[in-house]
PDB file of C-alpha atoms in Angstrom:
ATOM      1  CA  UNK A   1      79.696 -17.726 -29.234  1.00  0.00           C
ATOM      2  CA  UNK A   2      81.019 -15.945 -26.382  1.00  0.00           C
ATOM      3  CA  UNK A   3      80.548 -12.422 -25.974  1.00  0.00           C
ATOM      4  CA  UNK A   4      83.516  -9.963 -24.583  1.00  0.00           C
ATOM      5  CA  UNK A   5      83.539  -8.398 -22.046  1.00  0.00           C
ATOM      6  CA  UNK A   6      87.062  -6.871 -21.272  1.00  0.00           C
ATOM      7  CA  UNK A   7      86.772  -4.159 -24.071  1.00  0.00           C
ATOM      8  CA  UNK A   8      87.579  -0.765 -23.267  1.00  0.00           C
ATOM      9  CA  UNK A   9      84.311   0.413 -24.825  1.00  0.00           C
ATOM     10  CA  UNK A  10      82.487  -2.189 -23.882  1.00  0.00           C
ATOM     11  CA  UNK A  11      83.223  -0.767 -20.109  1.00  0.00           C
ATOM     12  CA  UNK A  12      83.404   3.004 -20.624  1.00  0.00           C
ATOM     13  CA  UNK A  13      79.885   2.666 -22.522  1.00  0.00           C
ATOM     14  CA  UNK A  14      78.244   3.296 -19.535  1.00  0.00           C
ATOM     15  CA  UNK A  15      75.981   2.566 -16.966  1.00  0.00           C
ATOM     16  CA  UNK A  16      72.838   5.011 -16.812  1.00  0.00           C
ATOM     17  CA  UNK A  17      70.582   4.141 -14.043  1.00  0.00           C
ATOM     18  CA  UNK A  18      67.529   5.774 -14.341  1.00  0.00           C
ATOM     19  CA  UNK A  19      65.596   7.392 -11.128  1.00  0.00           C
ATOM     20  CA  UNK A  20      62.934   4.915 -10.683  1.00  0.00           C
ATOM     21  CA  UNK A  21      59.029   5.879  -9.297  1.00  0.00           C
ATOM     22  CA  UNK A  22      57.218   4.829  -6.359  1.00  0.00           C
ATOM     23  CA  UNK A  23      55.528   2.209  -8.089  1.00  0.00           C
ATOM     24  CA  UNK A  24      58.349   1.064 -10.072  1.00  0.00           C
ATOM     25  CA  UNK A  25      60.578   0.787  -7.119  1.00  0.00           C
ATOM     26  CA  UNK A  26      57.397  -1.570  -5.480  1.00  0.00           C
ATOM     27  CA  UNK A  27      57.828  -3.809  -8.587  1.00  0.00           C
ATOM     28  CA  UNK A  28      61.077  -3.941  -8.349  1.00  0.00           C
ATOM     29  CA  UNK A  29      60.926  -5.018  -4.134  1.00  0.00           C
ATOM     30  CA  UNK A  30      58.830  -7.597  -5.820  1.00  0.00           C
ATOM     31  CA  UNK A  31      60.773  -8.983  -8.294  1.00  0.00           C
ATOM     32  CA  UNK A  32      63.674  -9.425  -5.803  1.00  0.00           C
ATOM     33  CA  UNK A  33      61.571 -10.856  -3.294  1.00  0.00           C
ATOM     34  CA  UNK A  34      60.594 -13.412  -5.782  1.00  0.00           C
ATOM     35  CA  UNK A  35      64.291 -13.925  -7.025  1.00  0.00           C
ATOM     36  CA  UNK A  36      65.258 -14.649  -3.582  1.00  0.00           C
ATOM     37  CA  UNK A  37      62.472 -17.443  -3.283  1.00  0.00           C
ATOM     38  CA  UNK A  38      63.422 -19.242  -7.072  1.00  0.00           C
ATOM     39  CA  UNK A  39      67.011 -18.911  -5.894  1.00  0.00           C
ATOM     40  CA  UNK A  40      67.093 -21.075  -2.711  1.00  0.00           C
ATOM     41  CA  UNK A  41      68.809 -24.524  -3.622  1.00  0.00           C
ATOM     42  CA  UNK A  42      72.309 -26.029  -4.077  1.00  0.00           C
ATOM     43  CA  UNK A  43      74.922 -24.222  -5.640  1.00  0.00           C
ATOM     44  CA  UNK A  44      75.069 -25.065  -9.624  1.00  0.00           C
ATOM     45  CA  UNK A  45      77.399 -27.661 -10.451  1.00  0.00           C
ATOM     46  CA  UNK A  46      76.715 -28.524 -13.974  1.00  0.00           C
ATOM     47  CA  UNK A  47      75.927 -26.221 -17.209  1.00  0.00           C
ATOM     48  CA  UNK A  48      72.157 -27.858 -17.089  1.00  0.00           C
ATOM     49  CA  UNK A  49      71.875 -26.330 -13.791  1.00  0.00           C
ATOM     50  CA  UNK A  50      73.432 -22.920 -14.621  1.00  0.00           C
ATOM     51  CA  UNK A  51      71.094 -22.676 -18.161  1.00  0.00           C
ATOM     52  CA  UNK A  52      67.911 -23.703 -15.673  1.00  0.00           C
ATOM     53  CA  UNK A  53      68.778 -20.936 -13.604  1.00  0.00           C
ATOM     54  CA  UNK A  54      69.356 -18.716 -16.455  1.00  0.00           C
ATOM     55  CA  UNK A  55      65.720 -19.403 -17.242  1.00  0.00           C
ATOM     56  CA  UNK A  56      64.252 -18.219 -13.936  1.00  0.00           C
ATOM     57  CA  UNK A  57      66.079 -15.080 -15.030  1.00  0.00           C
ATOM     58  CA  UNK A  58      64.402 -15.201 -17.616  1.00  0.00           C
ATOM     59  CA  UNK A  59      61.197 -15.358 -15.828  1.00  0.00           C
ATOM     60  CA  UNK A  60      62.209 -12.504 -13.886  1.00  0.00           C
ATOM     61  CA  UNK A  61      62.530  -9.751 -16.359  1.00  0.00           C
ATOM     62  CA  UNK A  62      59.418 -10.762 -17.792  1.00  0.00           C
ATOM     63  CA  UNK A  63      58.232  -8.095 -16.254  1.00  0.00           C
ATOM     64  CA  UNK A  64      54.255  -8.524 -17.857  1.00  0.00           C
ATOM     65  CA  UNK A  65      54.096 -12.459 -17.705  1.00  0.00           C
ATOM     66  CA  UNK A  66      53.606 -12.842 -21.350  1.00  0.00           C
ATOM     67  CA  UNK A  67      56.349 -15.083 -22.123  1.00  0.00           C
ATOM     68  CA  UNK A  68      58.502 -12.501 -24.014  1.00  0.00           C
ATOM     69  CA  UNK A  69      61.169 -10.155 -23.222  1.00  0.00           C
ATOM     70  CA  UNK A  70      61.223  -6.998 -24.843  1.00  0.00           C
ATOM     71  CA  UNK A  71      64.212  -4.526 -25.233  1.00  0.00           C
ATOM     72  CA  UNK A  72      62.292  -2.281 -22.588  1.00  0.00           C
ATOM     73  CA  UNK A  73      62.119  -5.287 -19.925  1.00  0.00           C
ATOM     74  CA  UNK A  74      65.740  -6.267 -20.800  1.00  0.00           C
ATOM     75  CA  UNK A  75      67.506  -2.389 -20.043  1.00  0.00           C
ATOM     76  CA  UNK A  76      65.153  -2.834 -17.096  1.00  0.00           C
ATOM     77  CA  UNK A  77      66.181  -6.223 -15.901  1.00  0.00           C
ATOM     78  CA  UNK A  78      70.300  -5.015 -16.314  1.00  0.00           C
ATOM     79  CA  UNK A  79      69.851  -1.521 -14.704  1.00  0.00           C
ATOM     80  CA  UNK A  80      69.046  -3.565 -11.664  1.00  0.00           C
ATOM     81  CA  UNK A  81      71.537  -5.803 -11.863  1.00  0.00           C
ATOM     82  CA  UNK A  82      74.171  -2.952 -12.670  1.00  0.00           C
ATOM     83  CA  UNK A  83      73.258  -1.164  -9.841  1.00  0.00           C
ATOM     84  CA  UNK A  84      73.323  -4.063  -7.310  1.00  0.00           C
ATOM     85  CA  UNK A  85      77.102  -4.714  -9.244  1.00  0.00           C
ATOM     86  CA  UNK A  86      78.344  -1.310  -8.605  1.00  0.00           C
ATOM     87  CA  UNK A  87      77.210  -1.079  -5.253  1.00  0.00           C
ATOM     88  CA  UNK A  88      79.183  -4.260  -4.386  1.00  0.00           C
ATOM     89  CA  UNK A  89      82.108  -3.447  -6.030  1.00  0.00           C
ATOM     90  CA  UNK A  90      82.624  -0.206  -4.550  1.00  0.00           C
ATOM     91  CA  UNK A  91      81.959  -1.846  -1.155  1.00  0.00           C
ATOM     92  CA  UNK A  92      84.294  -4.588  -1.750  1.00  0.00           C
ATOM     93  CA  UNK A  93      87.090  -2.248  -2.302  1.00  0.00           C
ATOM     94  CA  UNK A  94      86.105   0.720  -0.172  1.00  0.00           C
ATOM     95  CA  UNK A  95      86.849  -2.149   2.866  1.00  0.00           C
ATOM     96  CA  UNK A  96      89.801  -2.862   1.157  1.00  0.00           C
ATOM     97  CA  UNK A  97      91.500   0.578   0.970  1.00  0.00           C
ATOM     98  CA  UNK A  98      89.756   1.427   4.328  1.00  0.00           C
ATOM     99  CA  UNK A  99      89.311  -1.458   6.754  1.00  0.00           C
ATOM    100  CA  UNK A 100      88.441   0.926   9.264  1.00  0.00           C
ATOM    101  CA  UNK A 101      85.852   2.438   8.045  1.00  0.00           C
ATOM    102  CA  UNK A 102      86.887   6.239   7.965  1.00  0.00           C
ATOM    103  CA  UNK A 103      85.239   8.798   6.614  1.00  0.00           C
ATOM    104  CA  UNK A 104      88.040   9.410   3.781  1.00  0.00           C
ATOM    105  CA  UNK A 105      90.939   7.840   2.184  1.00  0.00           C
ATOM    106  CA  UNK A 106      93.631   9.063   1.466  1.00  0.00           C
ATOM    107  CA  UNK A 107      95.952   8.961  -2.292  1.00  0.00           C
ATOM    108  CA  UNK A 108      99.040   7.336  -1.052  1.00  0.00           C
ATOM    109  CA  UNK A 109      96.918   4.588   1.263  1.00  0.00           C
ATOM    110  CA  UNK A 110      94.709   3.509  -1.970  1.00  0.00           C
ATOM    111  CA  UNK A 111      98.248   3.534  -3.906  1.00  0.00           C
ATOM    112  CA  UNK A 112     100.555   1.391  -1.238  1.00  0.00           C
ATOM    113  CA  UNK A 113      97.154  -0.832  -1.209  1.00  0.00           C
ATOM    114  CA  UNK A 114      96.491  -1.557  -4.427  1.00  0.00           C
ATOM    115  CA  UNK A 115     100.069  -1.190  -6.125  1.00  0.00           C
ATOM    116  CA  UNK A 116     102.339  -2.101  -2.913  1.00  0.00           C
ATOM    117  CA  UNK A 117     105.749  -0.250  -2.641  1.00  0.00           C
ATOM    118  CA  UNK A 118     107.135  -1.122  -5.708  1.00  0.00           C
ATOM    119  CA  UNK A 119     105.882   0.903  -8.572  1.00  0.00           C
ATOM    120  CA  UNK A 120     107.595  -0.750 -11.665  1.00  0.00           C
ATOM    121  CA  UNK A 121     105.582  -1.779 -13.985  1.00  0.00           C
ATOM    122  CA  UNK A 122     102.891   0.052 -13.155  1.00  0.00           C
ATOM    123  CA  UNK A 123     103.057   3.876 -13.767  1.00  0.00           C
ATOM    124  CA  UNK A 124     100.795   4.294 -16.618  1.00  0.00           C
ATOM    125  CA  UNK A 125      98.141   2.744 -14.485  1.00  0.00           C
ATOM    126  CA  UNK A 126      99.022   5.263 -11.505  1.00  0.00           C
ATOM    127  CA  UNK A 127      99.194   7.705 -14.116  1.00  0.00           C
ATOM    128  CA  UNK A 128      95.515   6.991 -14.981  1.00  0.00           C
ATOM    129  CA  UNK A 129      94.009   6.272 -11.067  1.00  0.00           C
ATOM    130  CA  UNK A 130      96.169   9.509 -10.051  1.00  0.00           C
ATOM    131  CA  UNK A 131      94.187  11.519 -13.235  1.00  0.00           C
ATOM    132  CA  UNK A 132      90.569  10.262 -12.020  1.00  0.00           C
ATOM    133  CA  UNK A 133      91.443  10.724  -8.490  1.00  0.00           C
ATOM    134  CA  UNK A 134      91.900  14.549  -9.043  1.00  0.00           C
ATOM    135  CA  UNK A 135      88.459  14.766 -10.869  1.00  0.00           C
ATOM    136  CA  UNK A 136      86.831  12.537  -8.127  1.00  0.00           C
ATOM    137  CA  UNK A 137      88.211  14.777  -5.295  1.00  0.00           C
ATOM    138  CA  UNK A 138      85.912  17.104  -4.785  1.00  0.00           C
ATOM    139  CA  UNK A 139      87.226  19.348  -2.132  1.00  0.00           C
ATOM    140  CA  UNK A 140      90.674  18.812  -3.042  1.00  0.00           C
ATOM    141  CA  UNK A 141      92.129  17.511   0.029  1.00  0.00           C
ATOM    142  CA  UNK A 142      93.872  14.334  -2.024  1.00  0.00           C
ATOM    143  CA  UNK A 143      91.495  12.356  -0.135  1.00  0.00           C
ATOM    144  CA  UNK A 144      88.420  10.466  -1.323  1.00  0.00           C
ATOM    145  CA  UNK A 145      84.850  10.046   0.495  1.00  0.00           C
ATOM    146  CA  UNK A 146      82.440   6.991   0.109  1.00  0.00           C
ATOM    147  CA  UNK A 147      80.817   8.940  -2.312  1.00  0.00           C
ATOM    148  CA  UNK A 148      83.663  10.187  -4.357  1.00  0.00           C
ATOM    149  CA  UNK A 149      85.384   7.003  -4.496  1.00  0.00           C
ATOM    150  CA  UNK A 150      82.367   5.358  -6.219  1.00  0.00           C
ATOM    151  CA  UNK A 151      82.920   7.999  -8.982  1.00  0.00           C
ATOM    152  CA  UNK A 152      86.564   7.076  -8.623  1.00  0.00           C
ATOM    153  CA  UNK A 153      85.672   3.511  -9.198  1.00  0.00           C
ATOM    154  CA  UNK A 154      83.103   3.868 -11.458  1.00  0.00           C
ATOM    155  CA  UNK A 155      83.677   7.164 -13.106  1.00  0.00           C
ATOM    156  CA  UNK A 156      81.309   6.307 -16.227  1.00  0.00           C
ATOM    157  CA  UNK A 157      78.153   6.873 -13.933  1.00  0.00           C
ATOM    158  CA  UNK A 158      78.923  10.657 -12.903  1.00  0.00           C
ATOM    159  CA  UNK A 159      78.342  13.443 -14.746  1.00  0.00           C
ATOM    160  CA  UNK A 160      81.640  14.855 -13.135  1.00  0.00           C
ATOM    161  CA  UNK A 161      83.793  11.961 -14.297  1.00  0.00           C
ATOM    162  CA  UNK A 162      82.425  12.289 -18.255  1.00  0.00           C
ATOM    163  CA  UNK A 163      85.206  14.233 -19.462  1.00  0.00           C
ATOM    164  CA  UNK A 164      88.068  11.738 -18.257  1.00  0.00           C
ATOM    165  CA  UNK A 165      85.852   8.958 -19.481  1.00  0.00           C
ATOM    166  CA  UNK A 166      86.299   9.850 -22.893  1.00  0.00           C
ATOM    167  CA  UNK A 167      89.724  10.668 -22.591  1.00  0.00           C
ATOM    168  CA  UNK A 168      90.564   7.165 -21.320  1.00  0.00           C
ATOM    169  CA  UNK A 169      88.590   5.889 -24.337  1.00  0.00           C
ATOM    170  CA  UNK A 170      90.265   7.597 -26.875  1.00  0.00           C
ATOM    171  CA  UNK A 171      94.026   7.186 -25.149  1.00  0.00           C
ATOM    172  CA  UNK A 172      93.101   3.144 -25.166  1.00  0.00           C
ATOM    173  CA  UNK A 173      90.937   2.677 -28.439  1.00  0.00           C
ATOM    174  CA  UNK A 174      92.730   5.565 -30.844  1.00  0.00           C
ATOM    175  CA  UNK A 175      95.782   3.799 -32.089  1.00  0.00           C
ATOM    176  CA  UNK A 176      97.120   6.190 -34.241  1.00  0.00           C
ATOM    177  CA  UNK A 177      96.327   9.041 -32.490  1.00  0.00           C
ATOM    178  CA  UNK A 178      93.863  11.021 -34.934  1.00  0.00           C
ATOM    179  CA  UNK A 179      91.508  12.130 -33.013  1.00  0.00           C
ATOM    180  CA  UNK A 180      88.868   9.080 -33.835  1.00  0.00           C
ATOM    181  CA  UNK A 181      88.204   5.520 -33.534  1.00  0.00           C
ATOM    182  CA  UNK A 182      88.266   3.545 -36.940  1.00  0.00           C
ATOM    183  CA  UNK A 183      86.091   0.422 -36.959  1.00  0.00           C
ATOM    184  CA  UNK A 184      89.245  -1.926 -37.143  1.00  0.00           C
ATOM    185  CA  UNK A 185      90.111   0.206 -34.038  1.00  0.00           C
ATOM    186  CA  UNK A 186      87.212  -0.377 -32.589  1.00  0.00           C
ATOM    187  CA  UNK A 187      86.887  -4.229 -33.179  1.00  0.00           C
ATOM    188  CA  UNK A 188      91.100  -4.522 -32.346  1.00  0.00           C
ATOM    189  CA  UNK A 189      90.109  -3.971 -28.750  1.00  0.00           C
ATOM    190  CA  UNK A 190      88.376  -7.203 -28.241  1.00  0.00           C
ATOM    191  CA  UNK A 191      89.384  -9.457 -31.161  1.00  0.00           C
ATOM    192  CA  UNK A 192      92.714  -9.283 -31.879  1.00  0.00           C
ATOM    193  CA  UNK A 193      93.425 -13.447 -33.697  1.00  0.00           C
ATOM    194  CA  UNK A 194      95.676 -15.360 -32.594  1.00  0.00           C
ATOM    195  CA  UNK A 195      96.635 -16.737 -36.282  1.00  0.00           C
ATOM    196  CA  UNK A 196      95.714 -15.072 -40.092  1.00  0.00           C
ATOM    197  CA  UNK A 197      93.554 -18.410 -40.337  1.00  0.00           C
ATOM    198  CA  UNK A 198      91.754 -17.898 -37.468  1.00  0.00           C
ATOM    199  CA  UNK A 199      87.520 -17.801 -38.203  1.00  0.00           C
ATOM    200  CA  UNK A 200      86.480 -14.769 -36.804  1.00  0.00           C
ATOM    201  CA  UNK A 201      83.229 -15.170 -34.129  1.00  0.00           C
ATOM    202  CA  UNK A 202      80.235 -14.631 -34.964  1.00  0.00           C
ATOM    203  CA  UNK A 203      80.290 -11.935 -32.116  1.00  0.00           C
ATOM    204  CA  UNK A 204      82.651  -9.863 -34.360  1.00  0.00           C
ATOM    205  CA  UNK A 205      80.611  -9.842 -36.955  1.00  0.00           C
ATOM    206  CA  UNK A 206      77.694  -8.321 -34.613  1.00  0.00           C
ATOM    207  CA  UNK A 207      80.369  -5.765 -33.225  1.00  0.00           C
ATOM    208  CA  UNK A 208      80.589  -4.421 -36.760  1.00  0.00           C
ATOM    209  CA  UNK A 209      76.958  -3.904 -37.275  1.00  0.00           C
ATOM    210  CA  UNK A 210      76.237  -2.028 -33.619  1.00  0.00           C
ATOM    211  CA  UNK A 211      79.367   0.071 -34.854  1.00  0.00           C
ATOM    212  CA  UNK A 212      78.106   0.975 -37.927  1.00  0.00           C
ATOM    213  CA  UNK A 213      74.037   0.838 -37.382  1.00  0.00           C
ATOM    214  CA  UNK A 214      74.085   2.491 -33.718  1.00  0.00           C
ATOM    215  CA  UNK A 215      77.651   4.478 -32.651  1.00  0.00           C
ATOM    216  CA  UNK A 216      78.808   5.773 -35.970  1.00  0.00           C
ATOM    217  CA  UNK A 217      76.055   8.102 -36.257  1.00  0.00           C
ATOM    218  CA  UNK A 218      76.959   9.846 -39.629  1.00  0.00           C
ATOM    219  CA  UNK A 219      78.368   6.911 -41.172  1.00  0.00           C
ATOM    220  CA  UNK A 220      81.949   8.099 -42.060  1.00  0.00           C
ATOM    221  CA  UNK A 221      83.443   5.031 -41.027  1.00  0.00           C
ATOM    222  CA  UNK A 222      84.880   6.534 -37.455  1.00  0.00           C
ATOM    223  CA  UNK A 223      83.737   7.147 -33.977  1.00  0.00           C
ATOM    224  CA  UNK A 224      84.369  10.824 -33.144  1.00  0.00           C
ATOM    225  CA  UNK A 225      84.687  12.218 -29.603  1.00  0.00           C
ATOM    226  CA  UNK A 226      81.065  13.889 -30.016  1.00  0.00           C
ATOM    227  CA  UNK A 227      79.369  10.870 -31.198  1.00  0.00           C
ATOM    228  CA  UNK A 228      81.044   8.658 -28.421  1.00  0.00           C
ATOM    229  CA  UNK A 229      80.297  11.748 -26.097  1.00  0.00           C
ATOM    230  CA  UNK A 230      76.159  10.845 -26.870  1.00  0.00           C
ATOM    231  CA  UNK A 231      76.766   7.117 -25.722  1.00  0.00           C
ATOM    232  CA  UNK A 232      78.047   8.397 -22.591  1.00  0.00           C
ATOM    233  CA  UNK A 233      75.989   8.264 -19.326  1.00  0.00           C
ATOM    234  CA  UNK A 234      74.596   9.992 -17.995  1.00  0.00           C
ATOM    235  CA  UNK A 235      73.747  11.998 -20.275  1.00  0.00           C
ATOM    236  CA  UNK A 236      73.924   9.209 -23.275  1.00  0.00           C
ATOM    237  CA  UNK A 237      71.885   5.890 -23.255  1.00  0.00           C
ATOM    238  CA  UNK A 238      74.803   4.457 -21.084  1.00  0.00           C
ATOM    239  CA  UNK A 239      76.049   0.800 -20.401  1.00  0.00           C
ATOM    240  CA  UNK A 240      72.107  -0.591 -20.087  1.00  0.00           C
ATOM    241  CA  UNK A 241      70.778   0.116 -23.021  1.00  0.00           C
ATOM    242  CA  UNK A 242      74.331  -0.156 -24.955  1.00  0.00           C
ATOM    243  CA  UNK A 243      74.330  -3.913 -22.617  1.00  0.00           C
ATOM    244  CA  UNK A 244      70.729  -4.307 -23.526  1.00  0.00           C
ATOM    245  CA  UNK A 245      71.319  -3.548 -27.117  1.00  0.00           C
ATOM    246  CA  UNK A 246      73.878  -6.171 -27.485  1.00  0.00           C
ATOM    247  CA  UNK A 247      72.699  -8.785 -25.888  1.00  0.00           C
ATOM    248  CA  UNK A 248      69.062  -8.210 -28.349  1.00  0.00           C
ATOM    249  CA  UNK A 249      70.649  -8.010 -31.372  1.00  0.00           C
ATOM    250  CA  UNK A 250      72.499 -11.666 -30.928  1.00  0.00           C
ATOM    251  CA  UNK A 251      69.793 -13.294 -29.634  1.00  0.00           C
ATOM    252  CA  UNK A 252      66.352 -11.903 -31.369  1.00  0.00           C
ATOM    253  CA  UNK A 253      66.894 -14.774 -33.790  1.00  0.00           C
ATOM    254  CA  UNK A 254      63.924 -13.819 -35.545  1.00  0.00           C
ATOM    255  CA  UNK A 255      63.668 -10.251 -35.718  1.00  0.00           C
ATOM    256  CA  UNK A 256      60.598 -10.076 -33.934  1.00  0.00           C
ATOM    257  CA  UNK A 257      61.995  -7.444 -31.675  1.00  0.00           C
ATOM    258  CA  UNK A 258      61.057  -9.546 -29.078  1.00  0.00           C
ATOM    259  CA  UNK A 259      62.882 -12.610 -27.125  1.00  0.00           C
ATOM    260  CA  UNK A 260      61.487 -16.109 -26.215  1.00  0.00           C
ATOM    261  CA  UNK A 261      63.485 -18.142 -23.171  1.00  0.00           C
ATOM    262  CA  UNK A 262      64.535 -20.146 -25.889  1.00  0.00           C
ATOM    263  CA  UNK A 263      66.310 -17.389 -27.716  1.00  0.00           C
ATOM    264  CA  UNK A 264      68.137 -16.865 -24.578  1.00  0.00           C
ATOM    265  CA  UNK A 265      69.154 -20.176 -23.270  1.00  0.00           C
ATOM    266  CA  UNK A 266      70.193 -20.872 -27.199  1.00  0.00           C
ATOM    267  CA  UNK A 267      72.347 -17.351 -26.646  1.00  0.00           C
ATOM    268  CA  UNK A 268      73.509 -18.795 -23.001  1.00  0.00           C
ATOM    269  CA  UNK A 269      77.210 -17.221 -23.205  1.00  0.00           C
ATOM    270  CA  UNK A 270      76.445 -14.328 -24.747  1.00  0.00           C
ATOM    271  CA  UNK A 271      74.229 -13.592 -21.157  1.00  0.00           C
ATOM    272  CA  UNK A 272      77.001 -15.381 -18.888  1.00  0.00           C
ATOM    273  CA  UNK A 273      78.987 -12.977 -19.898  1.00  0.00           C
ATOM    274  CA  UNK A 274      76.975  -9.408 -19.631  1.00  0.00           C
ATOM    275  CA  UNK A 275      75.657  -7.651 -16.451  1.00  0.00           C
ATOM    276  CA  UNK A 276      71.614  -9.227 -16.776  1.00  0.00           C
ATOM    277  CA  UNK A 277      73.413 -12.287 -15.173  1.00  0.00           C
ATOM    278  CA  UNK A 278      75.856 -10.123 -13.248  1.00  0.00           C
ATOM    279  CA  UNK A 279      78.892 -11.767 -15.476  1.00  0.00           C
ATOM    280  CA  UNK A 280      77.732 -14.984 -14.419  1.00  0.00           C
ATOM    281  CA  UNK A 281      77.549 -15.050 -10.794  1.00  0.00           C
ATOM    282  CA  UNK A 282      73.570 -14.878 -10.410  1.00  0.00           C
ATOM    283  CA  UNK A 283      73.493 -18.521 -12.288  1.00  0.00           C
ATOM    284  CA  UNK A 284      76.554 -19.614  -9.491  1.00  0.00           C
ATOM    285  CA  UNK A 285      74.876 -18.588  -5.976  1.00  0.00           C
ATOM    286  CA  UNK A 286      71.924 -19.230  -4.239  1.00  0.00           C
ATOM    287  CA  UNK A 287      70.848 -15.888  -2.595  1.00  0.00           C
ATOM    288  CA  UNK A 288      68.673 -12.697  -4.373  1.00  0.00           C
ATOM    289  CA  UNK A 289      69.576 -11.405  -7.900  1.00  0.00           C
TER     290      UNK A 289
END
């Protein structure tokens, strides 16, 4: 089954990137190094070449060579691969807003960019940019630096951004307005069927359990803002181990708390669709993870 990936929680359970030490950080040169060398060759064309390249993934977060890949290796393997993500993104449209290069930009050039001239339509998304754009701003000069704008962007990996984090979660996940998430709030977010006979994926099912076993933490049957305040980064686990959690749970087929490539590759669009294969464009290039 495929898993979602266009959830608000699924995207506001965030990415914590832990400092890494001077040895770790020489692994990790390593392990990219040797990414770069397995991914040399033609571009995947089929779904047996994307699944073989999902196995040298595999490979790769194996970070001891033992043939398994445990929880530990996997937040390991997607805190990487998060990071690289981010850093793109926010380069991608920091050129966008700022072709020039200058050292800020300003409100109304990221809002004529990105939304053009004509604003119907759009003003409860202006609304919500306009709301993170005052937290981002520092200095308050309605302009954003490099720096700021990534907590712009990604406002779920600075401490500074936390508070309007959970206030977008709650505005987009709280249907009725009580002050909590419900689990049929929580699972309307990325399921909704498209007919009353509709079987519901297997994913759903799994959704359920992570609410219940790992968010709901005193099992009333609703996410409060101070449990959903824990799973927020970076104070909270974060997106990795959240990601990492997920992506476990559906394919640890036999409990062993431990995953064999096979486990994966049988759970192959569960991990197309996460950040350990960077939502699937580390199994469609050629260059380093």
């Amino acid at each position: 089954m495929e898993w979602p990936t266009t959830g608000i929680l699924w995207l506001l359970l965030v990415v914590a990137i832990a400092a890494k030490s001077v040895a770790a950080i020489s692994s990790e040169d390593d392990s990219l190094s040797n990414a770069k060398k397995i991914f040399q060759g033609p571009d995947p064309t089929s779904l047996e070449e994307m699944r073989k390249r999902l196995g040298l993934i595999v490979d790769l977060m194996d970070g001891d060579s033992n043939g398994m890949v445990t929880l530990a290796e996997l937040k390991d393997w997607i805190a990487q691969a998060s990071q690289r993500y981010i850093e793109n993104d926010v380069a991608r449209l920091w050129k966008r807003v700022n072709p020039e290069n200058n050292g800020n930009v300003t409100w109304n050039v990221y809002q004529s960019t990105i939304y053009g001239y004509d604003l119907t339509g759009y003003r409860s998304l202006i609304n919500r940019d306009r709301r993170r754009w005052k937290v981002a701003d520092k200095d308050r000069d309605d302009s954003l630096s490099h720096e700021e704008f990534s907590a712009f962007l990604h406002s779920e990996d600075h401490t500074v951004m936390r508070d309007v984090v959970l206030k977008e979660m709650f505005d987009d996940l709280d249907l009725d307005h009580d002050g909590k998430i419900s689990l049929v709030e929580y699972v309307l977010d990325m399921y909704q069927p498209e007919s009353l006979d509709e079987k519901t994926p297997e994913w759903v099912d799994e959704e359920r359990d992570v609410f219940g076993k790992f968010l709901d933490l005193d099992g009333d049957g609703f996410l409060s803002e101070a449990e959903a305040r824990q799973w927020i980064a970076p104070y909270g686990p974060g997106q990795t181990d959240s990601q990492a959690l997920r992506l476990f749970l559906a394919a640890d087929a036999n409990g062993d708390e431990q995953l064999t490539k096979a486990e994966v590759l049988d759970k192959y669009n569960n991990f197309l669709g996460s950040p350990a294969t960077e939502y699937g464009a580390s199994l469609m290039r050629h260059d380093e993870l």
